[in-house]
Amino acid sequence: MTISRRSVLKGMAAGGLAMAGGPFAMTGSAFAAREKELNILCWEGYNSAQVLDPFRKKTGATVKAESLTNDPTMINRLRAGETNVWDLINVNNPWARKVMWPEKLIKPLPKDEFEPFFAKMLPMFKWPYKWAMSDDGKELLGSIQRFGPYSFVVNTKKIDRKTAETTGWDLFNDPKLSGKYGILESDDWNVFNIFLVAGIDPFKVHTPEELAKFEETAKKVFKGAKLIGDIATMNQALVSGEIDLHLTGGTYSVSAARADGYPELRGITPLKGPLPGGKGGVSWIEVTSTVNNPNPTPLAVEFLKYVQAPDVAHTVAFAEGTFNPVAQMGNPECFKLFTKKELEAIQWDSLDEEMDRSVEYDIVPDYDKALDLMNAAKRVRG
Amino acid sequence: MAQTSLSHPTAPVSLEAAPALPTKRDALLSLGARCSLPVILLLAVGFVAPLIAIFAYSFAKPRTFEVFRSFTLVNYAEIFNGSNTVWLSFLWSLGFAFATCALLALIAYPIAYGLNRVFGKWSSLVSILFVFPLFVSENVRLYGWVLFFIKNGVLDGTLKMLGFEGGPQILFQPPMILAGMLYVYLPFMLFPMTLGLAMVPRDLIDAARDLGANRWQIWREVELPLAMPGILIGMLLTFVLGIGAVAEAKILGGQSVIVISHDIEIAFTYSQNWPLGSALAVVVTIFIGALTLAVFSRLDLDRLLGRR
């Protein structure tokens, strides 16, 4: 490793983060042996004891995981110099291929060792699966597990599923529903969805007219929202009858409430919308990659293999907090572990068609502009 | 001998104990400075360094991590740009903080007075009751209020069960944010105020009464001025905490308004604009710092701590 001014400054940035409270600041020493150490930056689920404890027991390793709830923050933790802290990063599909690999924040996985796992996944993840591979198709950049459609959630006792799917995003343009919906606090997805409510494809460069329409829609949608909150708040508000539907949501957000005995709450994927091919929804697929840590641990690859096992994949699917389908359900050994109730919770009955009607999560080229407009719209709602 | 030396390190009482000449090290650092070195280092690393990092970030190019490598005032220009609505968030925070501070002063004074003069042997129990909620996480307590007030929740559901129309729908609105702040920050006003009132000598009140002062005069001219340091510290604490409050607006207010701390949080998370978030944090810190200095310049800490 050469020490340049840039690397020193990056180190300072990491040091600054550590001083500001980075919990694993001392774990990333570039000189310590890391045979028995693994640090994971992930969405919640992979940080649960149910998933980590058996791995700790099996390897005798110190495994630490920090969960965050948005991709840009995780990516920027690496950009700010934390590549020497983390070993695995678990984010949504476009980041590995479009950002982290070109910026050398992650490194490839051994294809020969991982290809057999893809063979056992659901057919939609058939090798070579686009989002797991580099742009040129030469490198495997990550492993696949959780996924799901993610558009909006309704209480089907108030708005039936057919109406919701047919009306689609226009539900949020309906003045009669003003004050009856919530908005999940998930601003990157809210940017996508405000574009969709405005009838615009989010995943392209937008004209000034389209951005003006976005701004107008954002103001209207935020003004009409009864509340903005986290997943627990949205589910609570749906169950109590405080709201009838909420923007941004799907299996990931509503499955816990469905498993708790509220099957009337349902993630909805619109039948049609302004996305390419007339598709109406957006889906996400997590890609877990090995971080380009200057002092890597062999446990990173080992962990990715460990979570492919049918029983562990089932545990990941039903880790605390959020329940999701997993790609490993393509393996009958894994699928048979799911009970009828669990399949209902993750909307298995409509999963295939909802994924078909969705385009995959992507990066909005003018996200910063759109987010600033949306934040301003939030401020004027009060 | 040892005791004497420790008590008066600069005035040795015996020739044996006194060094013939001060060493270079003694000249550089006194015993007191050496003793405080660990704390100074801890503060430097844990307190000053993050502030320096935030300050430095506020001059970095927007949406970059070029701290110490770039210098620009763009972030501050952005905040003070007339078209930026972030001032709305600042005004909400300021308004909530002032209202919390003023209302809590009115609410906490009678309780503090009661703890000092009325409740007698029950004072300890009452104090514990006010301290007890602090042992539970603020978020948990706020979610508890949501469950209490939400439609078909504890209040609404119970009233409906008893045949009434149901409870008031007060959640997810700005007044509920203020109510949450009053609830959360009450102990921070109450205890400094109680301490302040405890500092008022009973003899002075008796003397004022003997000299013919009425209750209003005693309160206005004796009790209030003498208790003022405690009251001011309570107000300062609640104001500073209030201006940084975010959980109440998010959980009880359902983000019906965006407060300044939430804007800072958004800048550091979804926007990934650390320089702008840092500039916002610096502006808020300077504002609070100036206010704190102004208040402390009017305070006599020696008197508050009972040294005279």
CSV table of C-alpha atoms in Angstrom, one decimal, chain B residues 80-272:
chain,number,residue,atom,x,y,z
B,80,PHE,CA,-28.6,32.5,3.5
B,81,ASN,CA,-29.9,32.4,-0.1
B,82,GLY,CA,-33.3,34.0,-0.1
B,83,SER,CA,-34.9,31.2,-2.1
B,84,ASN,CA,-33.8,28.5,0.4
B,85,THR,CA,-36.6,27.6,2.7
B,86,VAL,CA,-34.3,26.2,5.4
B,87,TRP,CA,-35.1,29.4,7.4
B,88,LEU,CA,-38.6,27.9,7.9
B,89,SER,CA,-37.1,24.9,9.7
B,90,PHE,CA,-34.9,27.3,11.8
B,91,LEU,CA,-38.0,29.4,12.7
B,92,TRP,CA,-40.0,26.3,13.8
B,93,SER,CA,-37.1,25.1,16.0
B,94,LEU,CA,-36.7,28.5,17.5
B,95,GLY,CA,-40.4,28.9,18.1
B,96,PHE,CA,-40.7,25.5,19.7
B,97,ALA,CA,-37.6,26.2,21.8
B,98,PHE,CA,-38.9,29.6,23.1
B,99,ALA,CA,-42.4,28.2,23.7
B,100,THR,CA,-41.0,25.2,25.6
B,101,CYS,CA,-38.7,27.3,27.6
B,102,ALA,CA,-41.4,29.9,28.6
B,103,LEU,CA,-44.1,27.3,29.3
B,104,LEU,CA,-41.9,25.1,31.3
B,105,ALA,CA,-40.7,28.0,33.4
B,106,LEU,CA,-44.4,28.6,34.3
B,107,ILE,CA,-45.2,24.9,34.8
B,108,ALA,CA,-42.0,24.0,36.7
B,109,TYR,CA,-42.0,26.9,39.1
B,110,PRO,CA,-44.9,25.8,41.3
B,111,ILE,CA,-43.6,22.3,41.3
B,112,ALA,CA,-40.1,23.5,42.3
B,113,TYR,CA,-41.7,25.7,45.0
B,114,GLY,CA,-43.7,22.7,46.2
B,115,LEU,CA,-40.6,20.5,46.4
B,116,ASN,CA,-38.8,23.1,48.5
B,117,ARG,CA,-41.5,24.4,50.8
B,118,VAL,CA,-44.7,22.3,50.6
B,119,PHE,CA,-44.3,18.7,49.9
B,120,GLY,CA,-42.1,18.1,53.0
B,121,LYS,CA,-41.3,14.4,53.5
B,122,TRP,CA,-43.0,13.6,50.2
B,123,SER,CA,-40.5,15.7,48.2
B,124,SER,CA,-38.1,12.8,47.6
B,125,LEU,CA,-40.9,10.7,46.2
B,126,VAL,CA,-42.2,13.5,44.0
B,127,SER,CA,-38.6,14.1,42.7
B,128,ILE,CA,-38.2,10.4,41.9
B,129,LEU,CA,-41.5,10.4,40.0
B,130,PHE,CA,-40.1,13.2,37.8
B,131,VAL,CA,-36.8,11.5,37.4
B,132,PHE,CA,-38.1,8.1,36.6
B,133,PRO,CA,-39.2,8.7,33.0
B,134,LEU,CA,-35.6,9.6,32.2
B,135,PHE,CA,-34.6,6.0,32.7
B,136,VAL,CA,-36.7,5.1,29.7
B,137,SER,CA,-35.6,6.0,26.2
B,138,GLU,CA,-37.1,9.2,24.8
B,139,ASN,CA,-38.2,7.4,21.6
B,140,VAL,CA,-40.0,4.7,23.6
B,141,ARG,CA,-41.8,7.2,25.7
B,142,LEU,CA,-42.9,9.2,22.6
B,143,TYR,CA,-44.1,6.0,20.8
B,144,GLY,CA,-46.0,5.3,24.0
B,145,TRP,CA,-47.8,8.6,23.5
B,146,VAL,CA,-48.6,7.8,19.9
B,147,LEU,CA,-50.2,4.5,21.0
B,148,PHE,CA,-52.1,6.5,23.6
B,149,PHE,CA,-53.5,9.1,21.3
B,150,ILE,CA,-53.7,7.3,18.0
B,151,LYS,CA,-57.1,6.6,16.4
B,152,ASN,CA,-58.5,3.5,18.1
B,153,GLY,CA,-55.6,3.6,20.5
B,154,VAL,CA,-55.7,3.6,24.3
B,155,LEU,CA,-57.6,6.9,24.8
B,156,ASP,CA,-59.8,6.8,21.7
B,157,GLY,CA,-60.5,3.1,22.0
B,158,THR,CA,-61.4,3.3,25.7
B,159,LEU,CA,-63.7,6.3,25.2
B,160,LYS,CA,-65.5,4.5,22.4
B,161,MET,CA,-65.8,1.4,24.5
B,162,LEU,CA,-67.5,3.4,27.2
B,163,GLY,CA,-70.0,4.8,24.7
B,164,PHE,CA,-68.4,8.2,24.0
B,165,GLU,CA,-67.6,9.6,20.6
B,166,GLY,CA,-63.9,8.9,20.9
B,167,GLY,CA,-60.8,10.9,21.8
B,168,PRO,CA,-59.5,14.1,20.3
B,169,GLN,CA,-57.4,13.7,17.1
B,170,ILE,CA,-54.4,15.6,18.2
B,171,LEU,CA,-51.5,13.5,16.8
B,172,PHE,CA,-49.3,14.5,13.9
B,173,GLN,CA,-49.9,18.3,14.3
B,174,PRO,CA,-47.5,21.0,15.6
B,175,PRO,CA,-49.2,21.5,19.0
B,176,MET,CA,-48.6,17.9,19.7
B,177,ILE,CA,-44.8,18.5,19.1
B,178,LEU,CA,-44.9,21.2,21.7
B,179,ALA,CA,-46.7,19.0,24.1
B,180,GLY,CA,-44.1,16.3,23.6
B,181,MET,CA,-41.3,18.7,24.2
B,182,LEU,CA,-42.9,20.0,27.4
B,183,TYR,CA,-43.2,16.4,28.6
B,184,VAL,CA,-39.6,15.4,27.7
B,185,TYR,CA,-37.8,18.5,28.9
B,186,LEU,CA,-39.7,19.1,32.1
B,187,PRO,CA,-37.0,17.5,34.4
B,188,PHE,CA,-34.3,19.7,32.8
B,189,MET,CA,-36.2,22.8,33.9
B,190,LEU,CA,-37.5,21.5,37.2
B,191,PHE,CA,-34.3,20.4,38.9
B,192,PRO,CA,-32.1,23.5,38.2
B,193,MET,CA,-35.1,25.6,39.3
B,194,THR,CA,-35.5,23.5,42.5
B,195,LEU,CA,-31.9,24.0,43.2
B,196,GLY,CA,-32.2,27.7,42.6
B,197,LEU,CA,-35.1,28.0,45.0
B,198,ALA,CA,-33.3,25.9,47.6
B,199,MET,CA,-30.5,28.5,47.5
B,200,VAL,CA,-32.9,31.2,48.8
B,201,PRO,CA,-32.2,31.6,52.6
B,202,ARG,CA,-35.3,31.3,54.7
B,203,ASP,CA,-34.0,34.0,57.0
B,204,LEU,CA,-34.1,36.6,54.2
B,205,ILE,CA,-37.7,35.8,53.5
B,206,ASP,CA,-38.5,36.0,57.2
B,207,ALA,CA,-36.6,39.3,57.5
B,208,ALA,CA,-38.5,40.7,54.5
B,209,ARG,CA,-41.8,39.7,56.0
B,210,ASP,CA,-40.8,41.2,59.4
B,211,LEU,CA,-39.9,44.5,57.7
B,212,GLY,CA,-43.4,44.6,56.2
B,213,ALA,CA,-43.0,43.2,52.7
B,214,ASN,CA,-46.2,41.6,51.3
B,215,ARG,CA,-46.1,38.2,49.5
B,216,TRP,CA,-45.8,39.8,46.1
B,217,GLN,CA,-42.9,41.9,47.2
B,218,ILE,CA,-41.2,39.0,48.9
B,219,TRP,CA,-41.5,36.9,45.7
B,220,ARG,CA,-40.6,39.8,43.4
B,221,GLU,CA,-37.7,41.3,45.3
B,222,VAL,CA,-36.3,38.5,47.3
B,223,GLU,CA,-37.2,35.0,46.2
B,224,LEU,CA,-37.1,35.5,42.4
B,225,PRO,CA,-33.8,37.3,42.1
B,226,LEU,CA,-32.1,34.9,44.4
B,227,ALA,CA,-33.5,31.9,42.6
B,228,MET,CA,-32.8,33.4,39.2
B,229,PRO,CA,-29.4,31.6,38.5
B,230,GLY,CA,-31.2,28.2,38.8
B,231,ILE,CA,-34.1,29.4,36.7
B,232,LEU,CA,-31.8,30.8,34.0
B,233,ILE,CA,-29.8,27.5,33.9
B,234,GLY,CA,-33.1,25.6,33.6
B,235,MET,CA,-34.2,27.9,30.8
B,236,LEU,CA,-30.9,27.6,29.0
B,237,LEU,CA,-30.9,23.8,29.2
B,238,THR,CA,-34.4,23.5,27.9
B,239,PHE,CA,-33.8,26.1,25.2
B,240,VAL,CA,-30.6,24.4,24.0
B,241,LEU,CA,-32.2,21.0,24.1
B,242,GLY,CA,-35.4,22.3,22.5
B,243,ILE,CA,-33.6,23.9,19.5
B,244,GLY,CA,-31.9,20.6,18.8
B,245,ALA,CA,-35.1,18.5,19.3
B,246,VAL,CA,-36.1,16.3,16.5
B,247,ALA,CA,-37.7,13.1,17.9
B,248,GLU,CA,-40.9,14.9,19.0
B,249,ALA,CA,-41.4,16.5,15.5
B,250,LYS,CA,-40.8,13.1,13.8
B,251,ILE,CA,-42.7,10.8,16.1
B,252,LEU,CA,-45.5,12.9,17.6
B,253,GLY,CA,-45.7,15.5,14.9
B,254,GLY,CA,-45.5,12.9,12.0
B,255,GLN,CA,-43.1,15.4,10.4
B,256,SER,CA,-46.0,17.9,10.0
B,257,VAL,CA,-43.2,20.4,10.2
B,258,ILE,CA,-39.5,20.0,9.5
B,259,VAL,CA,-37.2,21.3,12.3
B,260,ILE,CA,-33.7,22.4,11.8
B,261,SER,CA,-32.1,19.2,13.3
B,262,HIS,CA,-34.1,17.2,10.9
B,263,ASP,CA,-32.8,19.3,8.0
B,264,ILE,CA,-29.2,18.7,9.3
B,265,GLU,CA,-30.0,14.9,9.5
B,266,ILE,CA,-31.3,14.9,5.9
B,267,ALA,CA,-28.2,16.6,4.7
B,268,PHE,CA,-26.0,14.0,6.3
B,269,THR,CA,-28.1,11.0,5.2
B,270,TYR,CA,-30.4,11.1,2.1
B,271,SER,CA,-28.8,14.2,0.6
B,272,GLN,CA,-25.2,13.1,1.4
